[in-house]
mmCIF file with all atom_site columns, C-alpha atoms and ligand atoms in Angstrom:
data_model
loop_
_atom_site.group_PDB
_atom_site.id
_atom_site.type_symbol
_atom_site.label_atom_id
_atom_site.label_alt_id
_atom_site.label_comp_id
_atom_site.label_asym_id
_atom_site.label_entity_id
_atom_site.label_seq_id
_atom_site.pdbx_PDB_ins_code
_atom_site.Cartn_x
_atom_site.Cartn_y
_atom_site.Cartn_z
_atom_site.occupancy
_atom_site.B_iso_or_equiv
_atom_site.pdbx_formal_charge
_atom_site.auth_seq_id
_atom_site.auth_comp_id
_atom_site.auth_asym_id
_atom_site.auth_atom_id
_atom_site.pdbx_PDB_model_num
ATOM   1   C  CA  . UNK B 1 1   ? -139.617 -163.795 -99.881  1.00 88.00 ? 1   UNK B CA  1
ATOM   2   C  CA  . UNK B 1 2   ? -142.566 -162.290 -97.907  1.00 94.00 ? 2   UNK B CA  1
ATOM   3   C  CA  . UNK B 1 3   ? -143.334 -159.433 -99.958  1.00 94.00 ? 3   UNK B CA  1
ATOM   4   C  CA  . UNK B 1 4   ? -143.366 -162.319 -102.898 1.00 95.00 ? 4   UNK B CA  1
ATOM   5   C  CA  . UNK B 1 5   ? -145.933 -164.166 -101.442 1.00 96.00 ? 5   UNK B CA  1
ATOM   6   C  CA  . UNK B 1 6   ? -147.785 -161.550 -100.682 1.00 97.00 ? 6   UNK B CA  1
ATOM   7   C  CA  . UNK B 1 7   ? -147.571 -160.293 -103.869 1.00 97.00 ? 7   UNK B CA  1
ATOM   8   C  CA  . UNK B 1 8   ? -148.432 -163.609 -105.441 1.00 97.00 ? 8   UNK B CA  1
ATOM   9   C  CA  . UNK B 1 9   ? -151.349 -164.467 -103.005 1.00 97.00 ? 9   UNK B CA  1
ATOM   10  C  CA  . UNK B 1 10  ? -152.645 -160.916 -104.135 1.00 97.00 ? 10  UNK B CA  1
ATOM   11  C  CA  . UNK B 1 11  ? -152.688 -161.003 -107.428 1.00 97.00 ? 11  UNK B CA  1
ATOM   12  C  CA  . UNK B 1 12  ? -154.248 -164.807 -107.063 1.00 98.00 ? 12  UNK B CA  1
ATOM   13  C  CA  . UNK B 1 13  ? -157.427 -163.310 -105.291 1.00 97.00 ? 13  UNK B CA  1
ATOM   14  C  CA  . UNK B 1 14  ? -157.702 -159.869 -107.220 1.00 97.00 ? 14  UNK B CA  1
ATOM   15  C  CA  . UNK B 1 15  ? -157.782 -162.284 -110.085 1.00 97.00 ? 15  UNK B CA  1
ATOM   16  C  CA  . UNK B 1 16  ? -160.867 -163.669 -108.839 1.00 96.00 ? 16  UNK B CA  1
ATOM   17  C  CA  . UNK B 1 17  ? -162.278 -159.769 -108.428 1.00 96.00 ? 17  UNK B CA  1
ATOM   18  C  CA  . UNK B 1 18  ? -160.842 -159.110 -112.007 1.00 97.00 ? 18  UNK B CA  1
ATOM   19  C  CA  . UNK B 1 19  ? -162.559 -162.624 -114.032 1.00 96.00 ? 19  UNK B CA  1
ATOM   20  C  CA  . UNK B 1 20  ? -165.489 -161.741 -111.606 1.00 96.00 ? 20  UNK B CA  1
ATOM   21  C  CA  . UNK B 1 21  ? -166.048 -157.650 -113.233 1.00 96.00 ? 21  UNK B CA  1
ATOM   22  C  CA  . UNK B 1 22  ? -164.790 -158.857 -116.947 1.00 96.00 ? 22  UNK B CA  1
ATOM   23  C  CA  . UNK B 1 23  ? -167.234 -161.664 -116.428 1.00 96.00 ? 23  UNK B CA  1
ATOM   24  C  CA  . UNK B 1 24  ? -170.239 -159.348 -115.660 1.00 95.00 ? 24  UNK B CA  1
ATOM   25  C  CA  . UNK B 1 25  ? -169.328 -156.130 -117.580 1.00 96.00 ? 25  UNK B CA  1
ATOM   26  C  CA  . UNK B 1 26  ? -167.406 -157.385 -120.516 1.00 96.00 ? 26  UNK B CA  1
ATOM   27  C  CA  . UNK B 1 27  ? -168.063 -160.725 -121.520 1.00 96.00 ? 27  UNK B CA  1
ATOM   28  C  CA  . UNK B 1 28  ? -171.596 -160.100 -120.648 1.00 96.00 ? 28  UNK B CA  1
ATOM   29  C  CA  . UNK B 1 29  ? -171.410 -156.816 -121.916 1.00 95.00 ? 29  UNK B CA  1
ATOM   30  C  CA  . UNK B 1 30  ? -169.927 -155.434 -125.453 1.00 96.00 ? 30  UNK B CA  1
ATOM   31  C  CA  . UNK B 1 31  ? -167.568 -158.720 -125.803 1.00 96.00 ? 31  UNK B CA  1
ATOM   32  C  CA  . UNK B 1 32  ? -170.637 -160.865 -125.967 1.00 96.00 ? 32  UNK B CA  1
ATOM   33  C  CA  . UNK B 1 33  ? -169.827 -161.748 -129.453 1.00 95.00 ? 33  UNK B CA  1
ATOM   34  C  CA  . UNK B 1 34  ? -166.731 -163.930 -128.313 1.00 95.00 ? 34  UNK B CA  1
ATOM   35  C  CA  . UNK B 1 35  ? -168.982 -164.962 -124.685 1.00 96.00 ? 35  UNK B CA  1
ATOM   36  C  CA  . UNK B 1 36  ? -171.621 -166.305 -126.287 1.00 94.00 ? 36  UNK B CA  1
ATOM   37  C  CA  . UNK B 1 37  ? -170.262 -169.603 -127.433 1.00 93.00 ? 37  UNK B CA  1
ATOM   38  C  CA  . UNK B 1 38  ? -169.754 -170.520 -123.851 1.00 95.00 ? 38  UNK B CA  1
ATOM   39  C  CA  . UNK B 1 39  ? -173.553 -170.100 -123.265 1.00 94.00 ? 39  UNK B CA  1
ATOM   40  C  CA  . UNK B 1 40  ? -174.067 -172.702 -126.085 1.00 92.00 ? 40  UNK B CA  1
ATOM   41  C  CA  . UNK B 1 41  ? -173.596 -176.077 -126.616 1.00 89.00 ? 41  UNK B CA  1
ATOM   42  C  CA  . UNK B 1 42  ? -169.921 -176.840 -126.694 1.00 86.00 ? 42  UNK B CA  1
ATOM   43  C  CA  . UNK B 1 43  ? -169.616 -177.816 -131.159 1.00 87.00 ? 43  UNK B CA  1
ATOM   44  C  CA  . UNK B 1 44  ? -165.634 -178.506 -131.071 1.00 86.00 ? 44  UNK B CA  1
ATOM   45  C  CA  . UNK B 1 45  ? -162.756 -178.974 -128.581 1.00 88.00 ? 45  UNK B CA  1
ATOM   46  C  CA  . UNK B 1 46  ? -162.383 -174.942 -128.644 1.00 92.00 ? 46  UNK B CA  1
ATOM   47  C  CA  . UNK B 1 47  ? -165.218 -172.032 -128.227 1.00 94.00 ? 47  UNK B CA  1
ATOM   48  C  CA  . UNK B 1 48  ? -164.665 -169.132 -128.402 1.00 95.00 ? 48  UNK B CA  1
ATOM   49  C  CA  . UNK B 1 49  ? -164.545 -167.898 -125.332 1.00 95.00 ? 49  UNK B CA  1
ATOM   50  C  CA  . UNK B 1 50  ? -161.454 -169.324 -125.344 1.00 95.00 ? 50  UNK B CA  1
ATOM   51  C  CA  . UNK B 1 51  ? -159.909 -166.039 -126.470 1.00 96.00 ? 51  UNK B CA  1
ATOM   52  C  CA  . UNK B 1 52  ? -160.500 -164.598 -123.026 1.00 96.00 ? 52  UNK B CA  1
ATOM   53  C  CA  . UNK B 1 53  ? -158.301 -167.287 -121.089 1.00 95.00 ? 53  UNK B CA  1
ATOM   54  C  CA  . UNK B 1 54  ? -155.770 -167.003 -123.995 1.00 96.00 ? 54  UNK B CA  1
ATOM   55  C  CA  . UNK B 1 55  ? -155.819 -163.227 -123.578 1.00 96.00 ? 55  UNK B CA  1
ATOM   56  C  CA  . UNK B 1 56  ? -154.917 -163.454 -119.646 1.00 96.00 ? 56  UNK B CA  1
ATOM   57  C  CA  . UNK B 1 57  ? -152.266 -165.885 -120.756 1.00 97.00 ? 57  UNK B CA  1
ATOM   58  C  CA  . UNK B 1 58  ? -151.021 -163.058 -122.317 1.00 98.00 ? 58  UNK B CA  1
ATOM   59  C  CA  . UNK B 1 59  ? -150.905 -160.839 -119.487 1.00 97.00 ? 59  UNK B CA  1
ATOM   60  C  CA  . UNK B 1 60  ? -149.188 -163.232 -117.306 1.00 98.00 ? 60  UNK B CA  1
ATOM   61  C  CA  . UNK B 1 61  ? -146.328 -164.070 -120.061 1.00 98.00 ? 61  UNK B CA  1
ATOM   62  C  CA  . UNK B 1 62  ? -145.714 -160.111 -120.123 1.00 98.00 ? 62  UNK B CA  1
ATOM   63  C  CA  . UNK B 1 63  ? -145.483 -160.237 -116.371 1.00 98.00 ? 63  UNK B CA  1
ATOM   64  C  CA  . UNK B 1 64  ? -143.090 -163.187 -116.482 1.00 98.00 ? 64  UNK B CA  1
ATOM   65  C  CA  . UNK B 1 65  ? -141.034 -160.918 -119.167 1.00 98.00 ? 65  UNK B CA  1
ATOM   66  C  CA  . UNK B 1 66  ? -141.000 -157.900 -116.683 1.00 98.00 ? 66  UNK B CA  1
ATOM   67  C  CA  . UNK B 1 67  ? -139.943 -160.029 -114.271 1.00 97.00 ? 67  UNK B CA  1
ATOM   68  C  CA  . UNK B 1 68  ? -137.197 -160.896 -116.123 1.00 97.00 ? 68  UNK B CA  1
ATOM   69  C  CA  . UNK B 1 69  ? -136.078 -157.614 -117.982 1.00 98.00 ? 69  UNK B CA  1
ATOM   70  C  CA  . UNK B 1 70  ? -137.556 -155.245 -115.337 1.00 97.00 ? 70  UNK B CA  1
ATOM   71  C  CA  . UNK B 1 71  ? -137.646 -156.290 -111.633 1.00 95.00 ? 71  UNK B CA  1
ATOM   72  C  CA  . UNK B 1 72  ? -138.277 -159.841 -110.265 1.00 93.00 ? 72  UNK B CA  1
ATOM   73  C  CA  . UNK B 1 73  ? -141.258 -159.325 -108.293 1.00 94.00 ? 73  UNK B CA  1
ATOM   74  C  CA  . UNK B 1 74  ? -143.416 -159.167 -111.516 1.00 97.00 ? 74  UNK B CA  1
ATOM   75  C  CA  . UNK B 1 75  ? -142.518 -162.888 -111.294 1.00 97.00 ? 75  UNK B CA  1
ATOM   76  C  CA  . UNK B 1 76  ? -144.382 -163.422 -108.218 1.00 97.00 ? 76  UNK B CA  1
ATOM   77  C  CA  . UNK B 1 77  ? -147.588 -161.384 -110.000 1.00 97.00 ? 77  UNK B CA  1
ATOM   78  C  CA  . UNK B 1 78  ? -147.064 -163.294 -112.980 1.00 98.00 ? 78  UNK B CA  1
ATOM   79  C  CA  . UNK B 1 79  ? -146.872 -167.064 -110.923 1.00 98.00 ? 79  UNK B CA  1
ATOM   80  C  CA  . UNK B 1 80  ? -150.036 -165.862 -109.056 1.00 98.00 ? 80  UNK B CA  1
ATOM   81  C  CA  . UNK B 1 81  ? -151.955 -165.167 -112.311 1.00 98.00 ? 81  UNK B CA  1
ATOM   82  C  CA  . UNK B 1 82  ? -151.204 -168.105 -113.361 1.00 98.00 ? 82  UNK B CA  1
ATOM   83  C  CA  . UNK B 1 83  ? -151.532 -170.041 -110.657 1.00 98.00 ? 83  UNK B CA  1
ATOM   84  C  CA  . UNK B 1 84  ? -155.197 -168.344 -110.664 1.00 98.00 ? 84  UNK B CA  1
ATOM   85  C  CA  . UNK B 1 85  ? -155.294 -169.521 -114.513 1.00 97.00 ? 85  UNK B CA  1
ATOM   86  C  CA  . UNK B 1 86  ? -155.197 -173.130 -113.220 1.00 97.00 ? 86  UNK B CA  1
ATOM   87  C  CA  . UNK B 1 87  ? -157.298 -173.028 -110.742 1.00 97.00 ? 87  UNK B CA  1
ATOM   88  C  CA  . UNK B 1 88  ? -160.712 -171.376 -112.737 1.00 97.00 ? 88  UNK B CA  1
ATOM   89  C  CA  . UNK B 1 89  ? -159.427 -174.380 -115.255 1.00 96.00 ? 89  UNK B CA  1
ATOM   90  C  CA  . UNK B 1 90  ? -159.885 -177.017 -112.862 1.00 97.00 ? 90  UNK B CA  1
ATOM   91  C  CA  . UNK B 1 91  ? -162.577 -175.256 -111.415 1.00 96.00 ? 91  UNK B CA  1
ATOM   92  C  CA  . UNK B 1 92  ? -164.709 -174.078 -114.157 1.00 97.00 ? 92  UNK B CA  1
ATOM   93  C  CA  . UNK B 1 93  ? -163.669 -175.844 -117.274 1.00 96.00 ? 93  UNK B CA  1
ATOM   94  C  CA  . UNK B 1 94  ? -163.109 -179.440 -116.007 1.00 96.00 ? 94  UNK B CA  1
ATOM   95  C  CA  . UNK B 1 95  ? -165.523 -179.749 -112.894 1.00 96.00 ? 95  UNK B CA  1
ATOM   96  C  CA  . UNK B 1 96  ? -168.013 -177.500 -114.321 1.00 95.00 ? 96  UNK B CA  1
ATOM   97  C  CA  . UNK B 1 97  ? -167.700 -178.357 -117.985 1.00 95.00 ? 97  UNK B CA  1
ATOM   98  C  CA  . UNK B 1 98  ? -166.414 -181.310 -118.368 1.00 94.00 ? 98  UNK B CA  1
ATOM   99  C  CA  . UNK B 1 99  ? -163.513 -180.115 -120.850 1.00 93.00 ? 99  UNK B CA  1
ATOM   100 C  CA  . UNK B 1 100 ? -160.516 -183.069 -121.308 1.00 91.00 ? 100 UNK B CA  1
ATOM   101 C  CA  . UNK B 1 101 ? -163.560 -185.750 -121.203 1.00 91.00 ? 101 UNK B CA  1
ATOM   102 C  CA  . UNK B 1 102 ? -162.899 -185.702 -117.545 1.00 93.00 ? 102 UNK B CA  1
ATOM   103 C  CA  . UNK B 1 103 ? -165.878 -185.799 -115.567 1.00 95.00 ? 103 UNK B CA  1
ATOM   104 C  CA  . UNK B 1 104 ? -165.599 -185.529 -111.684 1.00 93.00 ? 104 UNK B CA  1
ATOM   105 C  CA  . UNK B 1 105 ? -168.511 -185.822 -108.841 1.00 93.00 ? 105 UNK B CA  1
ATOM   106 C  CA  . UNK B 1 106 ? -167.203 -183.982 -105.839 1.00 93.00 ? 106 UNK B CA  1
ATOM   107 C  CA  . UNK B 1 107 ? -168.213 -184.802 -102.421 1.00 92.00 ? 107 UNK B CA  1
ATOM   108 C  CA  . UNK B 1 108 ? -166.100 -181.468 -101.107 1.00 93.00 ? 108 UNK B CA  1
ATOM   109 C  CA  . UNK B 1 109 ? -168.073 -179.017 -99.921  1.00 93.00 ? 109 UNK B CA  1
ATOM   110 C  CA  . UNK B 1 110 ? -166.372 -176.271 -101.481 1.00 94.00 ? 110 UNK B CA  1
ATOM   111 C  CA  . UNK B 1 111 ? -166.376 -177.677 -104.988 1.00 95.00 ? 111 UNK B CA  1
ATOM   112 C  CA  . UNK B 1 112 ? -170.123 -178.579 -104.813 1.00 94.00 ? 112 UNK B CA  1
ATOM   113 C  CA  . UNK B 1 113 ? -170.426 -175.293 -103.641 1.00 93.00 ? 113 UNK B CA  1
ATOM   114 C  CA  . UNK B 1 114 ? -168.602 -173.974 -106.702 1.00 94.00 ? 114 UNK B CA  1
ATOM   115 C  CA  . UNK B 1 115 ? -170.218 -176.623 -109.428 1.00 94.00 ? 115 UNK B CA  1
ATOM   116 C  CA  . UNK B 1 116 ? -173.628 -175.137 -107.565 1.00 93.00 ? 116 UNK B CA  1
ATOM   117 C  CA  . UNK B 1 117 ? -172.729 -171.389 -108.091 1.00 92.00 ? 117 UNK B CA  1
ATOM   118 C  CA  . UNK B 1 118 ? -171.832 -171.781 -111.464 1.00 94.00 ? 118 UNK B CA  1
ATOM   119 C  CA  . UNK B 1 119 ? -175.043 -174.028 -112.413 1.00 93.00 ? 119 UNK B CA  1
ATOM   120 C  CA  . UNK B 1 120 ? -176.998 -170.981 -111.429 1.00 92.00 ? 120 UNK B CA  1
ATOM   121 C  CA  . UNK B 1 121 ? -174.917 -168.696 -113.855 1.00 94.00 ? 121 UNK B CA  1
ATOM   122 C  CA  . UNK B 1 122 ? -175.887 -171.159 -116.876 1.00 94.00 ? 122 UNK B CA  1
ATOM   123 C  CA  . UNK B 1 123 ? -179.524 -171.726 -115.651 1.00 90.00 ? 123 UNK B CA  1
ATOM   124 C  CA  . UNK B 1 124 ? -180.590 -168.655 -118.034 1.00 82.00 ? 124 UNK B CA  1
ATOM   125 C  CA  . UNK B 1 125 ? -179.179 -168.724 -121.949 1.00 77.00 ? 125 UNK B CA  1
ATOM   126 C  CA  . UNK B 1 126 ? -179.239 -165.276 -122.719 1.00 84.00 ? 126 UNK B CA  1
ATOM   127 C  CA  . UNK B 1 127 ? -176.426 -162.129 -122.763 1.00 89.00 ? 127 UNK B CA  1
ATOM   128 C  CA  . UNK B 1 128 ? -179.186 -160.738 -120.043 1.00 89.00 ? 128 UNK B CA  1
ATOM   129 C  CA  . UNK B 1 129 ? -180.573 -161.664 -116.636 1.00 86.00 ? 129 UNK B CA  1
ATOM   130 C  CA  . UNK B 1 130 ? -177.525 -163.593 -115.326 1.00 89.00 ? 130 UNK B CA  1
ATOM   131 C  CA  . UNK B 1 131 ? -176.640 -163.684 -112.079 1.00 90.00 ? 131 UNK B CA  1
ATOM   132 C  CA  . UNK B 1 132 ? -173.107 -165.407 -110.006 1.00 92.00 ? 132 UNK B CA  1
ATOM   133 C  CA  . UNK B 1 133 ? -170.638 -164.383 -112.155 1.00 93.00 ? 133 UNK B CA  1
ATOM   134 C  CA  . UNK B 1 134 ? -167.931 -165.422 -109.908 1.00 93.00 ? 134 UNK B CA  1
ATOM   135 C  CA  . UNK B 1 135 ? -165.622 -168.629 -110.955 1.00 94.00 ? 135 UNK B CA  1
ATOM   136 C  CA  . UNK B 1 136 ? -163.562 -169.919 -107.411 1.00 94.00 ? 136 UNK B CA  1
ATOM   137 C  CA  . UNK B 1 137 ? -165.440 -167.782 -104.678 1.00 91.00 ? 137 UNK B CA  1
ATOM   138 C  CA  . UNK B 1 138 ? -169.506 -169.756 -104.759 1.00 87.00 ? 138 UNK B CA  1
ATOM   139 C  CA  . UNK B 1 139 ? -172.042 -167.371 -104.372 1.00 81.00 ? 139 UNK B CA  1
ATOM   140 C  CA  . UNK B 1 140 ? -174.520 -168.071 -101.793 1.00 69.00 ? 140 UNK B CA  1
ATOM   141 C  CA  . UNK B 1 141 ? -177.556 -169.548 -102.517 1.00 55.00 ? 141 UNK B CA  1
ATOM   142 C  CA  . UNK B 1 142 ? -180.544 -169.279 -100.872 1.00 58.00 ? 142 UNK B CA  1
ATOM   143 C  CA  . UNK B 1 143 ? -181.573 -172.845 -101.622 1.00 55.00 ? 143 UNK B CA  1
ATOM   144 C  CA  . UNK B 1 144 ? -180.034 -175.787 -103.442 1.00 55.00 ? 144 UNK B CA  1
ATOM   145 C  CA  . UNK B 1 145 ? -180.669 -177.069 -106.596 1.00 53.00 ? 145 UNK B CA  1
ATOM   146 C  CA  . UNK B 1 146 ? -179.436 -179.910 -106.617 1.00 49.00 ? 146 UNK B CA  1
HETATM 147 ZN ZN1 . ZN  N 2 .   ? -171.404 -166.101 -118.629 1.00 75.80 ? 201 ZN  N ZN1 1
HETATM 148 ZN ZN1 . ZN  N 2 .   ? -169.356 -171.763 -117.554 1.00 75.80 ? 202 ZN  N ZN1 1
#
């Protein structure tokens, strides 16, 4: 039961280390194509950027499915990347985008924090010059901008 959580707690945070590098390398780098829509304004209920949260959907299902035929402790990776799944959802999607029509104002510290660090990541349009790449750990500003 220890050794689960611990194995679910660390594939929760080296999620954040993972979405953080594909963020920067890939989806700002040669999968820019499929990035770029989320850089634009929002034309349907899907963009597709989409692809990449399906995509890591993916990877946790075959984790759940190892956990099943191979050894159960790829459960506890596959709950924890999943569990990660919902979080950049709430966090980046619905707080910061406004996805679902649901629009919330925090007064938390963290999420403003997090709605802050992410503002700064859209402030420039373009595949180049970005910076806070991050989705549930807020990068530190020097000032705020709001
Ligand atoms: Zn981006
Ligand atoms: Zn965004």
């Amino acid at each position: 039961m220890i050794l689960d959580l611990l194995i679910f707690f660390s594939v929760f945070f080296l999620m954040e280390a993972v979405a953080w590098a594909a963020h920067k390398y890939v989806m700002h780098g040669f999968l820019w194509s499929l990035h770029e829509s989320h850089h634009l304004p929002r034309t349907g209920a899907f963009e597709k950027n989409d692809w990449f949260g399906a995509f890591f959907s993916l990877v946790a299902m075959a984790l759940f499915a190892a956990g099943y035929f191979i050894d159960v402790r790829f459960t506890a990776a596959g709950l924890g990347m999943t569990a990660y799944g919902f979080a950049y959802l709430f966090l980046h999607d619905i707080l910061n985008h406004k996805r679902f029509g649901i629009h919330i104002k925090p007064n938390n510290r963290y999420l403003r924090s997090v709605l802050q660090s992410h503002r700064i990541h859209h402030a420039t349009q373009g595949k180049d010059g970005c910076v806070s790449f991050g989705f549930l750990v807020p990068m530190r500003a020097k000032r705020r901008i709001f």
